[in-house]
Structure formats: structure tokens, C-alpha cells
Amino acid sequence: MIIHHPLLGPRDAQEFTVLGDASLIDRPDGMAEGAPDAFDSYLHLRDNPAGTHRELWYHEAGDRSWLVVTRDTRTHEVMQVELARDVALAAGRGR
Amino acid sequence: MSETGIASLRAGLQSAGISDGTPMRYSAFRLFAEALRGHRGWRPAWRDPEPQAEYDTLVIGGGGHGLATAHYLASRYGAQRVAVLEKGWIGGGNVGRNTTIVRSNYLLDGNEPFYEYSLKLWEGLEQDLNYNAMFSQRGILNLYHSDSQRDAYIRRGNAMKLHGADAALVGAEGVRAMYPWLNFDNARFPIQGGLLQRRAGTARHDAVAWGYARAADRRGVDILQNCEVTGLQIEGGRITGVDTARGPIRARKVGVAVAGSSSRVMAMAGLRLPVESHVLQAFVTEGLKPLIDGVVTFGAGHFYVSQSDKGGLVFGGDIDGYNSYAQRGNLPVVEDVIEGGMAIMPAIGRARLLRMWGGVMDMSMDGSPIIDRTPVEGLYFNGGWCYGGFKATPASGMAFAHLLATDEPHPTATAFRLDRFRRGFPIDEKGAGAQPNLH
Ligand SMILES: Cc1cc2nc3c(=O)[nH]c(=O)nc-3n(C[C@H](O)[C@H](O)[C@H](O)COP(=O)(O)OP(=O)(O)OC[C@H]3O[C@@H](n4cnc5c(N)ncnc54)[C@H](O)[C@@H]3O)c2cc1C
């Protein structure tokens, strides 16, 4: 697989490690009502779809940036690569 | 040879006390006779029935676990009106794709009694099924390369023995006597010894599926192939049946044992699982003369190897590490596995690779399986087997049958609960935390 890094261009997938579902960006509020349930599902439960999947990749042997890779889990085709930072900011997390 | 020739040969053999005995369907004589008539006389080993409108119990998934479940339901729990629903053909999933290692060398209390129970079931499996699964207790040797790894293996061996399994520590000289061609003096990973489980071994994976299928079929279980489950019918929180490619089927109890497809099937009941699907690859070389008569695992990289009865070296390593339903992996992991092989067993560099393939596995959040009820009444789940479910096939089938028949967990499988993560009771052999691709 080739990952088209938004800043560095095409990079071999071998340079990356995979963390998992991009929903891991949406860490629940630990002080909120129902936080134990929210954390259980955040930490342990996954959609695990056969098809389009958004996931967090870390450019460990590269520029150390976190990416959100949109990929088809049936074909391994990479459809979109974004900086995780941009995704998180667009979702209103951090400034 | 003519039919009369075969008949007279058979009569001759029988009078000599060598019988192809009517109840015995397979024999050397039968093979010989069939060879002479182009193998046109063999009959299917199990029926191909039409689905009935209703069963008492449905098992979704015709892999090793689903078929074993059906066999034990019928043979041990007296269940009737049982059907196994398989999307493709039985044995086309992981049960026919794995590297066939059977062992019970686990550390943790939640796991070891279960896997040791499974190994004991393997030891009686061929008699139980009346089928040659070619189960061969050729031993597994886990190499260690440092003092701390040795200490960890001593601890593991003691845990195994406490649960009635066998374990022995072998020093470097002992390993050298077993496998003189290993790379003992690798500068980074010298071999200091290994943890040996002699009762571990390998089995012919397809035969395991076929043996269970035939035994279940003979007790009246309907094995329905090309029968993909496309929906679960749930009314008022209770399962009432399933939709399939061959029409709807009603049932009071439904057990799901679909390995890599676990999340897809359970999503039909609106459930999210502590599971990710990942691809694991396996490799076979051309046939070679006998070289390795057991199973060896490299302790400092991801590589394990055995030799099939046909002579091919069967080996594998780590999962690819990203979610996948593709049943094929990528080249970086091929390189990684081969590097591991070259590090520990340089002779492998001279062998040519014949085949390689991938299978989709249900990697759980702690690397251990789940056999449990679900929030939907009458719906039961068996999955999260990761890369290690082949060895578990007999015990998984028995435990799932027990659960389906009695609504209680089997005594050896009480820790495999669906809600254990939420309660804080994971069974994490590697201590890697809730990240499936690290187990
Ligand atoms: C490369 C590789 C090497 C491995 N090596 C080992 C090893 O050495 N030792 C070991 O112990 N384990 C090993 N494993 C793991 C082991 O193979 C699996 O854990 C085990 O086979 C899973 O259980 P199963 O046999 O029931 O799965 P499968 O054989 O995968 O059965 C599941 C079945 O469910 C069917 N199915 C899916 N969806 C549906 C649906 N909607 N409707 C109907 N049917 C459906 C599938 O078609 C499939 O036939 C390995 C796995 C792989 C991929």
C-alpha cells in the first residue's frame, strides 16, 4: 500500500504503524454523565466495517505525524489521506 | 480391471481375513478398487439437504468451530433439529487456511484450563469422529534468546503444569540435539534454549472440518452450504430466526461462529464487538526431505515453522496490522516473516516458496476469545479467536454447545465473557492493552 501523505507525497505503508479506527480522536469527556459507558465503547468496541474505514496511521519512520487514512478494507484501496490534526480541528477539538 | 475381477479379488481378500467390511467405507482395498475404476465410486461423505422452515438451533458459520459445535450439540447434548449455515463451502474459511498448530502453552488462568481441555479432546478426536484428522503430537519448541525470556518461559511452563499440561525446559544443548541446523550463534539472538510441549503438534486442518461435518451429519445435523445469513430476525429483544440466501429459517436459538466475519454478522443484531478483523498470512515451500519433525517458534522475531507430511515447510509470522477483509496480505509482512526465518534458520533461504495466502481473523481487544450470551435473548456469540483458534476447535465447539444447550458457560470457558472489558477482567496474555493489532 502507498500512503499519499498530505505533506510528503507518496510513502510506503511500511513506514507507518496503525492505531485503529479514527473515532479514537473523539475521546469522551471523563467528567460527563455516563462517562464509564462512553469510555467502555470508546476503548473496546469497534464498527470494524467491511468497506470504507477511516483509521489513524502514525508516520513513525517519517515525519511523526498522525494521519487519518480512508481505506477500503475489502480491497486495501486508499481513498483519502488527511492530517489527523486537520480532522480534529475541523471537529472542534483543540485550537 | 473388470467388476467381476474386483469382486473376486474382494472375495479373496475377505477369505484371507482382510475385509473391506460393509460398514467401513474407507479401506486400503476400497482405495485400490477405486483406483482401478477411475475413482468413480466414491459417494459424498455428508448429505446436501434442502433447508427446513424451522430448526431448534442454528449455528452460523461452517468453519471448524461451527461444525464442532453442531457435532457436540448432537452427540453430547442430545440436540435435535440442528442446522449449520455456511456462506460458501465448509472449510473454506480459516479452518482451511491456518498453519495447523495445536498446543496448550498459555499462561493465564482464564485461558490455560480451556486450551488444555482442548488438547485432551484432540487426543481422543479421531476415535470420537471415526475420522483420520492426522493429529500428530510432534511437539512445539518455543526458543528463548535471553535470561529474562528464559525466566518468563519457566513461569509459563509452571503455569501449564499447574493446569495439568506438560512442559519441559530444554537447554541450548538439548535444542542442538533436536535441530542442529538452527542458527545458534546469531550475534543478537543466540539460542539459549526452549520451552518444549511434547503433547503439542499439528493436524490436517481440512480433515478436521470434514470429520466434524460427517459426524454431525450422521446424527442428523443439516449442513447447509451456500447459505449466507443476510439478516437476523429479532422480535421484542428475542431471536426468532434468520434470513439467508436460501430463504428465511425460524429458530429459537442461534449461535454465531463466523470468525473473521464476526462484526459483520453481529452488526445485523445492532451489536458492536470488541473485535477488529485483520489479515494473517501463511507460507508453504516446495516439498523437501524430512528436516523438522516438530514445530519451532523464534523467540526474538515473529516466525514459526513446521513441516507438512508432504514435505513442505509451513511457516508464518505476524499479522499485517491494519483492518482487512481481503483474505490477502501485503509484501512488507512477507519480507518480515522471511527475515525472521533467515535469522533463525538460514537453510530456509535455499527453499523455494510454493504458495502463500491470507485469512481474515477476529482479533479481540485482549487477544483472547469470547463464548457468551448476547443482549439478544436466544442469540449466542463465539469469536475473537485471533490467530489461535484452530487448536481451540474441539473445546470451542464443546463449550459453545454447552452454552447453547444449557444457557450456562462451560466450566473451562467461564472467563470468556463478552462484557469482561467493561468489568475490567481482560485476559491479556501479552499485556498489550486494548489494541487488537498488538496481540
Ligand atoms: C494464516 C493463518 C494461520 C493460522 N494458524 C493457526 C495455528 O497455527 N494454530 C491455531 O490454533 N490457529 C491458527 N489460526 C487461527 C484459526 O485458523 C482460526 O482462529 C479458526 O479457524 C477460526 O474458527 P473457524 O474454524 O470456525 O473459522 P472459519 O473457518 O473462518 O469459519 C467461519 C465460517 O463462517 C462463514 N461465514 C461468515 N459469514 C457468514 C454468514 N453471514 N453466513 C454464513 N456463514 C458465514 C465463513 O464462510 C466461514 O466458513 C490461523 C489463521 C490464519 C488465517
Coordinates of C-alpha atoms and ligand atoms in Angstrom, one line a residue:
Chain A
M1 CA 0.0 0.0 0.0
I2 CA 1.1 3.5 -0.8
I3 CA 0.0 6.3 1.6
H4 CA -0.3 9.7 -0.1
H5 CA 1.0 11.8 2.8
P6 CA -0.5 15.3 2.5
L7 CA 2.9 16.9 3.2
L8 CA 5.4 14.3 1.9
G9 CA 3.7 12.8 -1.0
P10 CA 3.6 9.0 -1.7
R11 CA 5.1 7.0 1.1
D12 CA 5.4 3.2 1.6
A13 CA 2.9 1.9 4.2
Q14 CA 5.8 0.1 5.9
E15 CA 6.9 3.5 7.3
F16 CA 3.7 3.7 9.4
T17 CA 2.1 2.0 12.3
V18 CA -1.6 1.7 12.5
L19 CA -3.5 2.6 15.7
G20 CA -7.1 1.8 14.6
D21 CA -10.4 3.4 14.0
A22 CA -10.3 7.2 13.6
S23 CA -13.1 7.5 16.1
L24 CA -10.2 7.3 18.7
I25 CA -9.8 11.0 18.1
D26 CA -13.2 11.5 19.8
R27 CA -12.1 10.8 23.3
P28 CA -15.1 11.2 25.6
D29 CA -15.3 13.7 28.4
G30 CA -14.3 11.8 31.6
M31 CA -16.4 14.2 33.8
A32 CA -19.6 13.9 31.8
E33 CA -22.7 11.9 32.8
G34 CA -22.4 8.3 31.7
A35 CA -18.6 8.5 31.2
P36 CA -17.9 4.9 32.2
D37 CA -20.2 3.6 29.4
A38 CA -18.8 6.1 26.9
F39 CA -15.2 5.0 27.8
D40 CA -16.1 1.4 27.5
S41 CA -17.3 1.8 24.0
Y42 CA -14.5 4.2 23.1
L43 CA -11.8 1.9 24.3
H44 CA -13.3 -1.5 23.5
L45 CA -16.0 -1.5 20.8
R46 CA -15.4 -1.1 17.1
D47 CA -17.6 -0.8 14.0
N48 CA -15.0 -2.9 12.1
P49 CA -16.7 -2.5 8.7
A50 CA -16.1 -4.4 5.5
G51 CA -15.7 -1.5 3.2
T52 CA -14.8 2.2 3.8
H53 CA -12.9 2.6 7.0
R54 CA -11.3 5.8 8.5
E55 CA -8.3 5.0 10.6
L56 CA -5.4 6.5 12.4
W57 CA -1.9 5.9 10.9
Y58 CA 1.3 7.2 12.5
H59 CA 4.3 8.1 10.3
E60 CA 6.7 6.5 12.8
A61 CA 9.7 6.2 10.4
G62 CA 8.9 9.5 8.8
D63 CA 7.8 12.9 10.0
R64 CA 5.9 11.5 13.0
S65 CA 2.7 13.0 12.0
W66 CA -0.7 11.3 12.7
L67 CA -2.8 10.8 9.6
V68 CA -6.4 9.8 9.0
V69 CA -6.4 7.3 6.2
T70 CA -9.7 6.4 4.5
R71 CA -9.3 2.9 3.1
D72 CA -11.5 0.1 1.7
T73 CA -10.9 -2.9 4.0
R74 CA -12.1 -5.3 1.2
T75 CA -9.5 -4.1 -1.4
H76 CA -6.9 -2.2 0.6
E77 CA -7.5 0.8 -1.8
V78 CA -6.6 4.1 -0.1
M79 CA -9.2 6.7 -0.9
Q80 CA -8.1 9.7 1.1
V81 CA -5.3 10.8 3.4
E82 CA -5.6 13.8 5.8
L83 CA -3.6 15.2 8.6
A84 CA -5.3 14.0 11.8
R85 CA -4.7 17.5 13.2
D86 CA -6.9 19.0 10.5
V87 CA -9.6 16.4 11.1
A88 CA -9.5 17.0 14.8
L89 CA -9.6 20.8 14.4
A90 CA -12.5 20.6 11.9
A91 CA -14.3 18.5 14.5
G92 CA -13.8 21.3 17.1
R93 CA -11.2 19.6 19.2
G94 CA -8.4 21.9 20.4
R95 CA -7.5 25.2 18.8
Chain B
M1 CA -9.9 -54.4 -14.1
S2 CA -13.5 -55.6 -14.6
E3 CA -16.2 -55.5 -11.9
T4 CA -16.1 -59.3 -11.7
G5 CA -12.3 -59.1 -11.3
I6 CA -12.8 -56.7 -8.4
A7 CA -15.5 -58.9 -6.8
S8 CA -13.3 -62.0 -7.0
L9 CA -10.3 -60.0 -5.6
R10 CA -12.6 -58.8 -2.7
A11 CA -13.7 -62.3 -2.0
G12 CA -10.2 -63.5 -2.0
L13 CA -9.1 -60.8 0.5
Q14 CA -12.1 -61.5 2.7
S15 CA -11.4 -65.2 2.8
A16 CA -7.8 -64.2 3.7
G17 CA -9.3 -62.3 6.7
I18 CA -8.7 -58.9 5.1
S19 CA -12.1 -57.4 4.8
D20 CA -13.3 -54.1 3.4
G21 CA -16.2 -54.7 5.9
T22 CA -19.5 -53.3 4.7
P23 CA -19.8 -50.6 7.5
M24 CA -16.2 -49.5 6.8
R25 CA -16.5 -47.0 3.9
Y26 CA -12.8 -46.4 3.5
S27 CA -10.1 -49.0 3.4
A28 CA -6.9 -49.9 1.5
F29 CA -8.9 -52.3 -0.5
R30 CA -11.5 -49.7 -1.4
L31 CA -8.8 -47.3 -2.4
F32 CA -7.2 -49.9 -4.6
A33 CA -10.5 -50.9 -6.2
E34 CA -11.5 -47.3 -6.8
A35 CA -8.1 -46.6 -8.4
L36 CA -8.9 -49.3 -10.9
R37 CA -12.2 -47.7 -11.9
G38 CA -11.1 -44.1 -12.1
H39 CA -12.4 -43.2 -8.6
R40 CA -16.0 -43.0 -9.8
G41 CA -17.5 -45.0 -7.0
W42 CA -16.9 -42.6 -4.1
R43 CA -20.1 -41.1 -2.5
P44 CA -20.3 -37.7 -0.7
A45 CA -19.5 -38.1 3.0
W46 CA -22.4 -35.9 4.1
R47 CA -25.8 -35.0 2.8
D48 CA -26.7 -31.8 0.9
P49 CA -30.2 -31.3 2.3
E50 CA -32.7 -28.6 1.5
P51 CA -33.2 -26.0 4.3
Q52 CA -36.2 -26.7 6.5
A53 CA -38.5 -23.9 7.5
E54 CA -37.6 -24.2 11.2
Y55 CA -34.9 -25.7 13.5
D56 CA -34.4 -25.7 17.2
T57 CA -30.8 -24.5 16.9
L58 CA -29.0 -22.8 14.1
V59 CA -25.2 -22.5 14.0
I60 CA -24.0 -19.7 11.7
G61 CA -20.6 -20.5 10.2
G62 CA -19.4 -23.8 8.8
G63 CA -15.8 -23.5 9.9
G64 CA -14.2 -25.7 12.5
H65 CA -15.9 -24.1 15.4
G66 CA -19.4 -24.1 13.9
L67 CA -19.1 -27.8 12.8
A68 CA -17.6 -28.9 16.1
T69 CA -20.5 -27.1 17.9
A70 CA -23.0 -28.9 15.9
H71 CA -21.3 -32.3 16.5
Y72 CA -21.2 -31.8 20.2
L73 CA -24.7 -30.5 20.3
A74 CA -26.0 -33.6 18.7
S75 CA -23.6 -36.1 20.3
R76 CA -23.2 -34.8 23.8
Y77 CA -26.3 -32.7 24.5
G78 CA -28.9 -34.7 22.6
A79 CA -29.9 -31.7 20.5
Q80 CA -32.2 -32.4 17.5
R81 CA -33.2 -30.3 14.6
V82 CA -29.8 -28.5 14.3
A83 CA -28.5 -26.9 11.2
V84 CA -25.2 -25.3 10.3
L85 CA -25.5 -22.4 7.9
E86 CA -22.4 -21.7 5.8
K87 CA -21.9 -18.8 3.4
G88 CA -19.7 -20.7 1.0
W89 CA -18.4 -24.2 1.3
I90 CA -17.5 -25.7 4.7
G91 CA -13.8 -25.5 5.5
G92 CA -13.2 -22.5 3.1
G93 CA -12.5 -20.1 5.9
N94 CA -9.8 -20.0 8.4
V95 CA -10.1 -23.7 9.3
G96 CA -8.7 -24.4 5.9
R97 CA -6.1 -21.6 5.9
N98 CA -4.3 -21.9 9.2
T99 CA -0.9 -23.4 9.9
T100 CA -2.4 -26.2 12.0
I101 CA -0.5 -25.8 15.2
V102 CA -2.2 -27.3 18.2
R103 CA -0.8 -26.5 21.7
S104 CA -1.8 -25.6 25.2
N105 CA 1.1 -23.4 26.3
Y106 CA -0.8 -20.5 27.7
L107 CA 0.0 -18.6 30.9
L108 CA -3.2 -17.1 32.3
D109 CA -5.8 -18.8 34.4
G110 CA -8.7 -17.8 32.1
N111 CA -7.0 -19.5 29.1
E112 CA -4.8 -22.4 30.1
P113 CA -7.5 -24.8 31.5
F114 CA -9.6 -24.2 28.4
Y115 CA -6.7 -24.9 25.9
E116 CA -5.5 -27.9 27.9
Y117 CA -9.1 -29.3 27.8
S118 CA -9.0 -28.7 24.1
L119 CA -5.7 -30.6 23.7
K120 CA -7.2 -33.5 25.7
L121 CA -10.2 -33.5 23.3
W122 CA -7.8 -33.6 20.4
E123 CA -6.2 -36.7 21.8
G124 CA -9.5 -38.5 21.5
L125 CA -10.8 -36.7 18.5
E126 CA -10.2 -39.3 15.8
Q127 CA -11.8 -42.0 17.8
D128 CA -14.8 -39.8 18.5
L129 CA -15.3 -38.8 14.9
N130 CA -14.1 -42.1 13.4
Y131 CA -12.1 -39.9 11.0
N132 CA -8.4 -39.6 10.4
A133 CA -7.5 -35.9 11.2
M134 CA -3.8 -36.8 11.1
F135 CA -3.4 -35.3 14.5
S136 CA 0.3 -35.6 15.2
Q137 CA 1.8 -34.8 18.6
R138 CA 5.2 -33.9 17.3
G139 CA 5.9 -31.2 20.0
I140 CA 6.3 -27.5 19.9
L141 CA 9.6 -25.8 20.9
N142 CA 9.4 -22.1 21.8
L143 CA 13.0 -20.8 21.6
Y144 CA 14.4 -18.3 24.1
H145 CA 17.3 -16.0 23.5
S146 CA 17.9 -14.1 26.8
D147 CA 17.8 -14.8 30.5
S148 CA 14.6 -12.8 31.0
Q149 CA 12.9 -14.7 28.3
R150 CA 14.0 -18.0 29.9
D151 CA 12.6 -16.9 33.2
A152 CA 9.3 -16.0 31.5
Y153 CA 9.2 -19.4 29.9
I154 CA 9.9 -21.1 33.2
R155 CA 7.0 -19.3 34.7
R156 CA 4.8 -20.2 31.8
G157 CA 5.8 -23.9 32.0
N158 CA 5.0 -23.9 35.7
A159 CA 1.6 -22.4 35.0
M160 CA 1.0 -25.0 32.3
K161 CA 1.9 -27.8 34.7
L162 CA -0.4 -26.4 37.4
H163 CA -3.3 -27.0 35.0
G164 CA -2.3 -30.5 34.1
A165 CA -0.4 -29.7 30.8
D166 CA 3.1 -30.9 30.1
A167 CA 6.0 -28.6 29.8
A168 CA 9.8 -29.1 29.8
L169 CA 12.7 -26.6 29.7
V170 CA 15.4 -27.6 27.2
G171 CA 18.9 -26.0 27.3
A172 CA 20.9 -25.0 24.3
E173 CA 22.5 -28.4 24.0
G174 CA 19.1 -30.1 24.1
V175 CA 17.9 -27.8 21.3
R176 CA 21.1 -28.6 19.3
A177 CA 20.3 -32.3 19.6
M178 CA 16.8 -31.7 18.2
Y179 CA 17.5 -29.2 15.5
P180 CA 21.3 -28.9 14.8
W181 CA 20.7 -26.6 11.8
L182 CA 19.2 -23.7 13.8
N183 CA 21.3 -20.6 13.9
F184 CA 22.6 -20.9 17.5
D185 CA 25.3 -18.2 17.4
N186 CA 23.3 -15.3 15.9
A187 CA 25.1 -12.3 17.4
R188 CA 21.9 -10.6 18.5
F189 CA 19.7 -13.5 19.3
P190 CA 21.8 -16.5 20.3
I191 CA 19.6 -19.6 21.2
Q192 CA 19.8 -20.3 24.9
G193 CA 17.2 -23.0 25.0
G194 CA 13.5 -23.5 24.6
L195 CA 10.2 -24.4 26.3
L196 CA 9.0 -27.7 24.9
Q197 CA 5.5 -29.0 25.0
R198 CA 5.7 -32.6 23.7
R199 CA 2.0 -33.2 23.5
A200 CA 1.5 -30.3 21.1
G201 CA 1.6 -30.8 17.4
T202 CA -0.2 -30.4 14.1
A203 CA -3.3 -31.8 12.4
R204 CA -4.7 -31.9 8.9
H205 CA -6.9 -28.8 9.0
D206 CA -9.3 -29.7 6.2
A207 CA -9.8 -33.2 7.7
V208 CA -10.9 -31.6 11.0
A209 CA -13.7 -29.7 9.2
W210 CA -14.7 -32.8 7.2
G211 CA -14.5 -35.1 10.2
Y212 CA -16.8 -32.9 12.3
A213 CA -19.1 -32.4 9.3
R214 CA -19.5 -36.1 8.7
A215 CA -20.0 -36.9 12.3
A216 CA -22.6 -34.2 12.8
D217 CA -24.4 -35.1 9.5
R218 CA -24.7 -38.7 10.7
R219 CA -26.5 -37.6 13.8
G220 CA -29.0 -35.7 11.7
V221 CA -27.5 -32.2 11.6
D222 CA -28.3 -30.4 8.3
I223 CA -25.2 -28.8 6.9
L224 CA -26.5 -26.1 4.6
Q225 CA -23.8 -24.7 2.3
N226 CA -24.1 -21.6 0.0
C227 CA -26.4 -20.4 2.7
E228 CA -25.2 -17.0 3.7
V229 CA -27.0 -15.4 6.6
T230 CA -28.1 -11.9 5.5
G231 CA -30.3 -10.9 8.4
L232 CA -31.2 -11.8 12.0
Q233 CA -34.9 -11.7 12.9
I234 CA -35.4 -10.2 16.3
E235 CA -38.7 -9.5 17.9
G236 CA -39.0 -7.9 21.3
G237 CA -35.4 -8.5 22.1
R238 CA -35.6 -12.2 21.2
I239 CA -34.2 -14.0 18.2
T240 CA -36.9 -15.7 16.1
G241 CA -34.9 -16.7 13.0
V242 CA -32.6 -15.7 10.3
D243 CA -32.8 -14.6 6.6
T244 CA -30.5 -16.5 4.3
A245 CA -29.5 -16.7 0.7
R246 CA -31.7 -19.8 0.6
G247 CA -34.7 -18.2 2.3
P248 CA -35.8 -17.4 5.9
I249 CA -35.4 -20.0 8.6
R250 CA -37.0 -19.9 12.0
A251 CA -35.2 -20.9 15.1
R252 CA -35.4 -20.5 18.9
K253 CA -31.6 -20.4 19.4
V254 CA -28.9 -19.1 17.1
G255 CA -25.2 -19.4 17.7
V256 CA -22.8 -17.3 15.7
A257 CA -19.3 -18.7 15.0
V258 CA -18.1 -16.9 11.9
A259 CA -14.5 -15.9 12.9
G260 CA -13.3 -13.0 10.8
S261 CA -16.9 -12.0 9.9
S262 CA -18.0 -11.7 13.5
S263 CA -18.5 -7.9 13.4
R264 CA -20.5 -8.1 10.2
V265 CA -22.9 -10.7 11.4
M266 CA -23.4 -9.3 14.9
A267 CA -24.0 -5.9 13.4
M268 CA -27.2 -7.4 12.0
A269 CA -28.3 -7.6 15.6
G270 CA -27.2 -4.0 16.2
L271 CA -24.2 -5.1 18.3
R272 CA -20.7 -3.6 18.2
L273 CA -18.0 -6.1 19.3
P274 CA -14.6 -5.7 21.0
V275 CA -13.1 -7.1 17.7
E276 CA -11.2 -5.9 14.7
S277 CA -10.7 -8.1 11.5
H278 CA -7.1 -8.4 10.5
V279 CA -5.3 -10.5 7.9
L280 CA -2.7 -13.1 8.7
Q281 CA -0.5 -14.7 6.0
A282 CA 0.9 -18.2 5.8
F283 CA 3.5 -19.8 3.5
V284 CA 4.5 -23.2 2.2
T285 CA 7.7 -24.2 0.4
E286 CA 8.2 -26.9 -2.2
G287 CA 8.3 -30.4 -0.8
L288 CA 11.6 -31.2 0.9
K289 CA 13.1 -34.3 2.6
P290 CA 12.4 -34.6 6.3
L291 CA 14.1 -31.8 8.1
I292 CA 12.0 -30.6 11.0
D293 CA 9.8 -33.1 12.9
G294 CA 8.2 -30.7 15.3
V295 CA 7.1 -27.1 15.5
V296 CA 9.7 -24.4 16.2
T297 CA 9.0 -20.8 17.1
F298 CA 11.5 -18.0 17.0
G299 CA 11.5 -16.1 20.3
A300 CA 13.1 -12.8 19.1
G301 CA 11.0 -12.2 16.0
H302 CA 7.8 -13.4 14.6
F303 CA 8.4 -16.7 12.8
Y304 CA 7.2 -20.2 13.4
V305 CA 7.7 -23.3 11.2
S306 CA 6.8 -26.9 10.9
Q307 CA 7.0 -29.4 8.0
S308 CA 3.9 -30.9 6.4
D309 CA 3.6 -34.6 5.7
K310 CA 4.0 -33.8 2.0
G311 CA 7.4 -32.2 2.9
G312 CA 6.6 -28.5 2.5
L313 CA 7.9 -26.2 5.2
V314 CA 4.8 -24.5 6.6
F315 CA 5.5 -21.1 8.2
G316 CA 4.1 -17.8 9.2
G317 CA 4.6 -14.8 11.4
D318 CA 2.9 -11.6 12.4
I319 CA -0.4 -10.2 11.2
D320 CA -0.3 -7.4 8.7
G321 CA -1.6 -4.9 11.3
Y322 CA -4.4 -3.0 9.5
N323 CA -8.1 -3.8 9.4
S324 CA -8.7 -6.1 6.4
Y325 CA -11.4 -8.4 5.0
A326 CA -9.3 -9.0 1.8
Q327 CA -8.0 -12.5 2.6
R328 CA -4.6 -11.5 1.2
G329 CA -1.8 -9.5 2.8
N330 CA 1.0 -7.2 1.6
L331 CA 4.7 -7.6 0.8
P332 CA 6.2 -5.8 3.8
V333 CA 5.0 -8.6 6.1
V334 CA 6.2 -11.3 3.7
E335 CA 9.7 -9.7 4.0
D336 CA 9.4 -9.5 7.7
V337 CA 8.4 -13.2 8.1
I338 CA 11.2 -14.3 5.7
E339 CA 13.7 -12.2 7.6
G340 CA 12.7 -14.0 10.8
G341 CA 13.1 -17.3 9.0
M342 CA 16.6 -16.4 7.7
A343 CA 17.7 -15.2 11.2
I344 CA 16.8 -18.4 12.9
M345 CA 17.0 -21.0 10.1
P346 CA 19.4 -19.8 7.4
A347 CA 18.8 -23.0 5.4
I348 CA 15.3 -21.8 4.5
G349 CA 16.9 -19.4 2.1
R350 CA 17.6 -22.4 -0.3
A351 CA 13.9 -23.4 -0.4
R352 CA 11.5 -22.1 -3.0
L353 CA 8.2 -20.7 -1.9
L354 CA 5.3 -22.6 -3.4
R355 CA 2.2 -20.9 -2.1
M356 CA 1.2 -18.1 0.3
W357 CA -2.2 -16.9 1.3
G358 CA -4.1 -14.9 3.9
G359 CA -7.0 -15.4 6.2
V360 CA -9.2 -12.8 8.0
M361 CA -9.1 -13.1 11.7
D362 CA -11.3 -11.8 14.5
M363 CA -8.7 -10.0 16.7
S364 CA -10.1 -9.2 20.1
M365 CA -9.2 -6.4 22.4
D366 CA -7.2 -8.7 24.7
G367 CA -6.2 -11.4 22.3
S368 CA -8.5 -13.9 24.0
P369 CA -11.8 -15.4 22.7
I370 CA -15.4 -14.8 23.6
I371 CA -18.0 -17.5 24.1
D372 CA -21.1 -16.0 25.6
R373 CA -24.7 -15.0 25.5
T374 CA -25.6 -11.6 24.0
P375 CA -28.1 -8.9 25.0
V376 CA -30.4 -10.5 22.4
E377 CA -32.2 -13.5 24.0
G378 CA -31.5 -16.7 22.2
L379 CA -28.5 -15.2 20.3
Y380 CA -25.1 -16.6 21.3
F381 CA -21.7 -15.5 20.2
N382 CA -18.4 -17.4 19.7
G383 CA -15.5 -15.4 18.3
G384 CA -12.4 -13.3 19.0
W385 CA -10.1 -16.3 18.2
C386 CA -7.3 -14.2 16.7
Y387 CA -4.6 -16.3 15.1
G388 CA -5.0 -19.1 17.6
G389 CA -8.4 -20.7 17.1
F390 CA -7.5 -23.9 15.3
K391 CA -6.2 -25.5 18.4
A392 CA -9.3 -24.4 20.2
T393 CA -11.7 -26.1 17.7
P394 CA -12.8 -29.1 19.9
A395 CA -13.1 -27.2 23.2
S396 CA -14.7 -24.2 21.5
G397 CA -17.3 -26.5 19.9
M398 CA -17.9 -28.3 23.2
A399 CA -18.1 -25.0 25.2
F400 CA -20.4 -23.4 22.6
A401 CA -22.6 -26.5 22.5
H402 CA -22.8 -26.4 26.3
L403 CA -23.8 -22.8 26.3
L404 CA -26.4 -23.3 23.6
A405 CA -27.9 -26.3 25.3
T406 CA -27.8 -25.2 28.9
D407 CA -27.6 -21.4 28.9
E408 CA -24.6 -21.7 31.2
P409 CA -20.9 -21.3 30.4
H410 CA -18.9 -24.4 30.1
P411 CA -16.7 -24.8 33.3
T412 CA -13.5 -24.3 31.2
A413 CA -14.8 -21.2 29.5
T414 CA -16.2 -19.1 32.3
A415 CA -13.8 -16.2 31.7
F416 CA -14.6 -15.7 28.0
R417 CA -17.4 -13.2 28.7
L418 CA -18.4 -10.5 26.3
D419 CA -18.6 -7.8 28.9
R420 CA -15.2 -8.6 30.6
F421 CA -13.5 -5.5 29.2
R422 CA -16.2 -3.2 30.7
R423 CA -15.9 -5.0 34.0
G424 CA -12.1 -4.8 33.9
F425 CA -11.3 -8.5 33.5
P426 CA -9.5 -8.8 30.2
I427 CA -7.4 -12.0 29.6
D428 CA -4.4 -10.3 28.1
E429 CA -1.6 -12.9 27.6
K430 CA 0.8 -10.3 26.1
G431 CA -0.2 -7.4 28.4
A432 CA -0.5 -5.2 25.3
G433 CA -3.7 -3.4 26.3
A434 CA -6.9 -2.8 24.3
Q435 CA -5.3 -2.8 20.8
P436 CA -6.1 -5.8 18.6
N437 CA -3.1 -5.5 16.3
L438 CA -0.6 -5.8 19.1
H439 CA -1.9 -9.2 20.3
Ligands
LIG1 C1 -2.8 -17.9 8.1 C2 -3.4 -18.4 9.4 C3 -2.7 -19.2 10.3 C4 -3.3 -19.7 11.4 N1 -2.5 -20.6 12.2 C5 -3.1 -21.1 13.3 C6 -2.4 -22.1 14.0 O1 -1.3 -22.5 13.7 N2 -3.0 -22.6 15.2 C7 -4.2 -22.2 15.6 O2 -4.6 -22.6 16.6 N3 -4.9 -21.3 14.9 C8 -4.4 -20.7 13.7 N4 -5.1 -19.8 13.0 C9 -6.4 -19.3 13.5 C10 -7.6 -20.3 13.2 O3 -7.5 -20.7 11.9 C11 -8.9 -19.6 13.4 O4 -8.9 -19.0 14.7 C12 -10.1 -20.6 13.4 O5 -10.0 -21.4 12.3 C13 -11.4 -19.8 13.4 O6 -12.5 -20.6 13.6 P1 -13.3 -21.3 12.4 O7 -12.5 -22.5 12.0 O8 -14.7 -21.6 12.9 O9 -13.3 -20.2 11.3 P2 -13.7 -20.2 9.7 O10 -13.1 -21.5 9.1 O11 -13.2 -18.9 9.2 O12 -15.2 -20.3 9.8 C14 -16.1 -19.3 9.8 C15 -17.1 -19.5 8.7 O13 -18.2 -18.6 8.8 C16 -18.7 -18.4 7.5 N5 -19.5 -17.2 7.4 C17 -19.1 -15.9 7.5 N6 -20.1 -15.0 7.4 C18 -21.2 -15.8 7.2 C19 -22.6 -15.5 7.1 N7 -23.0 -14.3 7.0 N8 -23.4 -16.6 6.9 C20 -23.0 -17.9 6.9 N9 -21.7 -18.2 7.1 C21 -20.8 -17.2 7.2 C22 -17.4 -18.3 6.6 O14 -17.6 -18.5 5.3 C23 -16.5 -19.4 7.3 O15 -16.6 -20.6 6.6 C24 -4.6 -19.3 11.8 C25 -5.3 -18.4 11.0 C26 -4.8 -18.0 9.8 C27 -5.6 -17.1 8.9

